[in-house]
Every structure is written in structure tokens, then in C-alpha cells.
Short mmCIF file of C-alpha atoms in Angstrom, two decimals:
data_model
loop_
_atom_site.label_atom_id
_atom_site.label_comp_id
_atom_site.label_asym_id
_atom_site.label_seq_id
_atom_site.Cartn_x
_atom_site.Cartn_y
_atom_site.Cartn_z
CA MET A 251 24.72 24.31 -33.70
CA LYS A 252 25.61 21.21 -36.26
CA LYS A 253 29.17 22.46 -36.72
CA ILE A 254 29.36 22.21 -32.60
CA ILE A 255 27.99 18.82 -32.28
CA SER A 256 30.26 17.64 -35.11
CA LEU A 257 33.38 19.09 -33.57
CA PHE A 258 32.54 17.64 -30.15
CA LEU A 259 32.02 13.91 -32.14
CA THR A 260 35.22 14.29 -33.96
CA PHE A 261 37.24 15.43 -30.70
CA GLY A 262 35.60 12.29 -28.88
CA MET A 263 36.46 9.94 -31.58
CA VAL A 264 40.12 11.32 -31.54
CA LEU A 265 40.46 10.77 -27.94
CA ALA A 266 38.68 7.23 -28.35
CA PHE A 267 41.08 6.29 -30.89
CA THR A 268 43.91 7.54 -28.94
CA GLY A 269 43.35 5.69 -26.11
CA CYS A 270 42.97 2.42 -27.97
CA GLY A 271 46.15 2.88 -29.27
CA GLN A 272 47.91 3.35 -25.85
CA GLN A 273 46.18 0.31 -24.33
CA LYS A 274 47.37 -1.88 -27.47
CA GLU A 275 50.93 -0.84 -26.98
CA HIS A 276 50.74 -1.23 -23.34
CA ASN A 277 49.42 -5.00 -23.71
CA SER A 278 52.09 -5.61 -26.39
CA ASN A 279 55.11 -4.93 -23.90
CA ASN A 280 53.19 -6.85 -21.20
CA LYS A 281 53.09 -9.64 -23.57
CA LEU A 282 56.76 -9.95 -23.47
CA ASP A 283 57.02 -10.86 -19.87
CA ILE A 284 57.60 -14.65 -19.22
CA ALA A 285 54.79 -14.46 -16.41
CA SER A 286 52.27 -12.83 -18.60
CA GLN A 287 50.15 -15.98 -19.36
CA GLU A 288 50.27 -19.88 -19.59
CA TRP A 289 52.56 -21.16 -22.38
CA ILE A 290 51.46 -24.33 -24.25
CA MET A 291 54.28 -26.63 -25.79
CA THR A 292 54.04 -26.74 -29.51
CA THR A 293 57.39 -28.34 -30.24
CA ILE A 294 60.28 -29.99 -28.71
CA GLN A 295 63.02 -29.85 -31.07
CA SER A 296 66.83 -31.60 -30.83
CA GLN A 297 69.77 -28.96 -31.08
CA ARG A 298 72.35 -31.78 -31.42
CA ALA A 299 74.28 -31.72 -34.66
CA GLU A 300 73.78 -35.51 -35.37
CA ASP A 301 69.96 -34.91 -35.22
CA ASN A 302 69.87 -32.27 -37.62
CA GLY A 303 67.21 -30.31 -35.78
CA LEU A 304 64.84 -33.25 -35.47
CA ILE A 305 61.66 -32.38 -33.68
CA VAL A 306 61.41 -35.14 -31.34
CA ALA A 307 57.90 -34.18 -29.67
CA TYR A 308 54.90 -32.07 -30.60
CA GLY A 309 51.95 -30.27 -28.82
CA THR A 310 48.19 -30.35 -29.32
CA ASP A 311 48.35 -28.02 -32.02
CA SER A 312 51.32 -29.41 -33.93
CA SER A 313 52.34 -32.31 -36.20
CA ALA A 314 55.57 -33.70 -36.82
CA SER A 315 57.40 -36.69 -38.34
CA GLU A 316 56.52 -39.96 -37.44
CA GLN A 317 59.53 -40.19 -35.21
CA ALA A 318 58.28 -37.53 -32.80
CA VAL A 319 55.79 -38.35 -30.08
CA ARG A 320 52.96 -36.13 -28.91
CA MET A 321 53.18 -34.70 -25.83
CA ASP A 322 51.19 -32.01 -23.75
CA MET A 323 53.32 -29.73 -21.84
CA THR A 324 52.58 -26.43 -20.42
CA CYS A 325 54.99 -23.91 -18.89
CA SER A 326 54.01 -20.94 -16.37
CA ALA A 327 56.08 -18.56 -14.52
CA GLU A 328 55.59 -16.41 -11.77
CA LYS A 329 58.01 -14.00 -9.60
CA GLY A 330 61.19 -15.48 -10.84
CA LEU A 331 59.54 -19.26 -10.56
CA LEU A 332 59.46 -21.55 -13.54
CA SER A 333 57.27 -24.71 -13.71
CA LEU A 334 56.82 -26.93 -16.57
CA THR A 335 54.20 -29.45 -16.31
CA ASP A 336 54.18 -32.59 -18.53
CA GLN A 337 50.46 -33.80 -18.55
CA THR A 338 51.44 -36.92 -20.75
CA ASN A 339 53.62 -38.46 -18.36
CA ASN A 340 52.09 -36.53 -14.98
CA LYS A 341 55.36 -34.91 -14.32
CA THR A 342 56.39 -31.30 -13.13
CA TYR A 343 59.61 -29.62 -13.19
CA SER A 344 60.85 -26.74 -11.23
CA GLY A 345 62.97 -23.87 -12.21
CA LYS A 346 64.10 -20.18 -11.76
CA TYR A 347 64.36 -17.52 -14.04
CA THR A 348 65.90 -14.16 -14.04
CA VAL A 349 65.88 -11.51 -16.86
CA LYS A 350 69.27 -10.94 -18.74
CA SER A 351 68.22 -8.50 -21.33
CA SER A 352 65.26 -6.86 -22.93
CA SER A 353 64.18 -4.77 -26.01
CA ALA A 354 61.24 -3.70 -27.56
CA GLU A 355 61.18 -6.77 -29.38
CA SER A 356 62.14 -9.67 -26.82
CA VAL A 357 63.28 -10.49 -23.45
CA ILE A 358 66.06 -12.89 -22.90
CA TYR A 359 66.04 -14.92 -19.80
CA ASP A 360 68.53 -17.14 -17.84
CA ILE A 361 66.76 -20.06 -16.69
CA SER A 362 67.56 -23.18 -14.49
CA VAL A 363 65.33 -26.09 -14.43
CA GLU A 364 65.86 -29.08 -12.09
CA ASP A 365 69.78 -29.21 -12.76
CA ALA A 366 69.79 -28.12 -15.89
CA VAL A 367 70.73 -24.38 -17.06
CA GLY A 368 70.15 -22.51 -20.20
CA MET A 369 68.11 -19.39 -22.14
CA ALA A 370 64.78 -18.63 -22.71
CA VAL A 371 63.68 -15.75 -24.86
CA VAL A 372 60.01 -14.49 -25.06
CA SER A 373 59.09 -12.54 -28.36
CA PHE A 374 56.57 -12.64 -31.40
CA THR A 375 56.16 -14.95 -34.32
CA ASN A 376 54.68 -13.01 -37.20
CA TYR A 377 52.83 -14.87 -39.87
CA GLU A 378 52.38 -14.41 -43.86
CA ASP A 379 48.80 -13.40 -42.84
CA ASP A 380 49.87 -10.66 -40.45
CA ARG A 381 49.00 -12.64 -37.30
CA GLN A 382 51.16 -12.29 -34.64
CA ALA A 383 51.64 -14.82 -31.77
CA ASN A 384 53.55 -14.76 -28.40
CA THR A 385 56.04 -17.08 -28.25
CA LEU A 386 58.71 -18.53 -25.67
CA ILE A 387 61.43 -20.67 -26.39
CA LEU A 388 63.44 -22.52 -23.65
CA SER A 389 66.89 -23.72 -24.92
CA PHE A 390 68.81 -26.39 -22.52
CA GLU A 391 70.21 -29.95 -22.25
CA GLY A 392 70.41 -29.80 -26.09
CA TYR A 393 66.83 -29.03 -26.91
CA ALA A 394 64.83 -26.17 -27.70
CA LEU A 395 61.35 -26.24 -26.33
CA THR A 396 58.76 -23.99 -28.21
CA PHE A 397 55.78 -22.79 -26.67
CA LEU A 398 52.69 -20.44 -27.51
CA GLY A 399 50.86 -18.13 -25.47
CA LYS A 400 47.54 -20.16 -24.26
CA ASN A 401 45.39 -17.53 -25.49
CA GLN A 402 46.51 -17.12 -29.01
#
């Protein structure tokens, strides 16, 4: 009788762990969708050669050089529409996005915000302590805006 109970418990644990693994994989793929969550800006970095990658603005969870200004900005997306909300200056910028290409590691988008066109990529940032964070980078008008998923 003990062997039968042990067999059922082992079988039940295998089923439970298999289900957990499948759910995690599903969630990881879903997080690559730009519309999967709200995004919080961490930095705005100049891509102009004369600026040498200078960080010109930083968000609530980042710090930067003295030349950079603090800016609270979020990004949200849904059904092809993109919205950047600058809470610091009380402005909202609207745009559109379409998927250009995708893989298991990232999704690349064509974007337009107001009159500017550029690219976006959603992927993961891997940290030395094995943490992984959902990351969105928008690149247009000579700047790269980096966002982390709100629920990080």
C-alpha cells in the first residue's frame, strides 16, 4: 500500500513540476510583447557622436551624471498604438508600432512617435546575480530611451 501511495505522490509531483515549467515558458514569451506591461523609463542616452553616449535624463530608479536631469516617464502599448507619458513635464506623446522581426530572445518593432520614426526592441537584461529584467529600448531622433517592465 505504501508503494502505491508513493507512486501516486511521485506521479503527482512530476505533473505539478511539468505544469509549472510550461507556465514559466509561456510567461517568458509573453513578456517579449511590447503590450505585455507598462514600462518605466530608466535612462535617456544621446546617440550623437559628439555626446559620446551621454546620459541626458534618468528615471526614478537610476542615477547619472550631474548634466542629466531627473524625468519620470512611462511607455504603454496596445493594439499597435504607443503612448509615452512624461509625468515630469505633464506631456503625452502618441505613436504607432508594428513588429518587424522576432525570435526567442527579442522582438524588434518599427515605431513612430509624433513625427519621429525609429525602432524599438523588447528583450531581457541579464544581471550578474542571475536576475533577469524585461527591457524595452526605443531609438529615434538621436536618442535611446531605456525602460524596464513596471513589475520588476
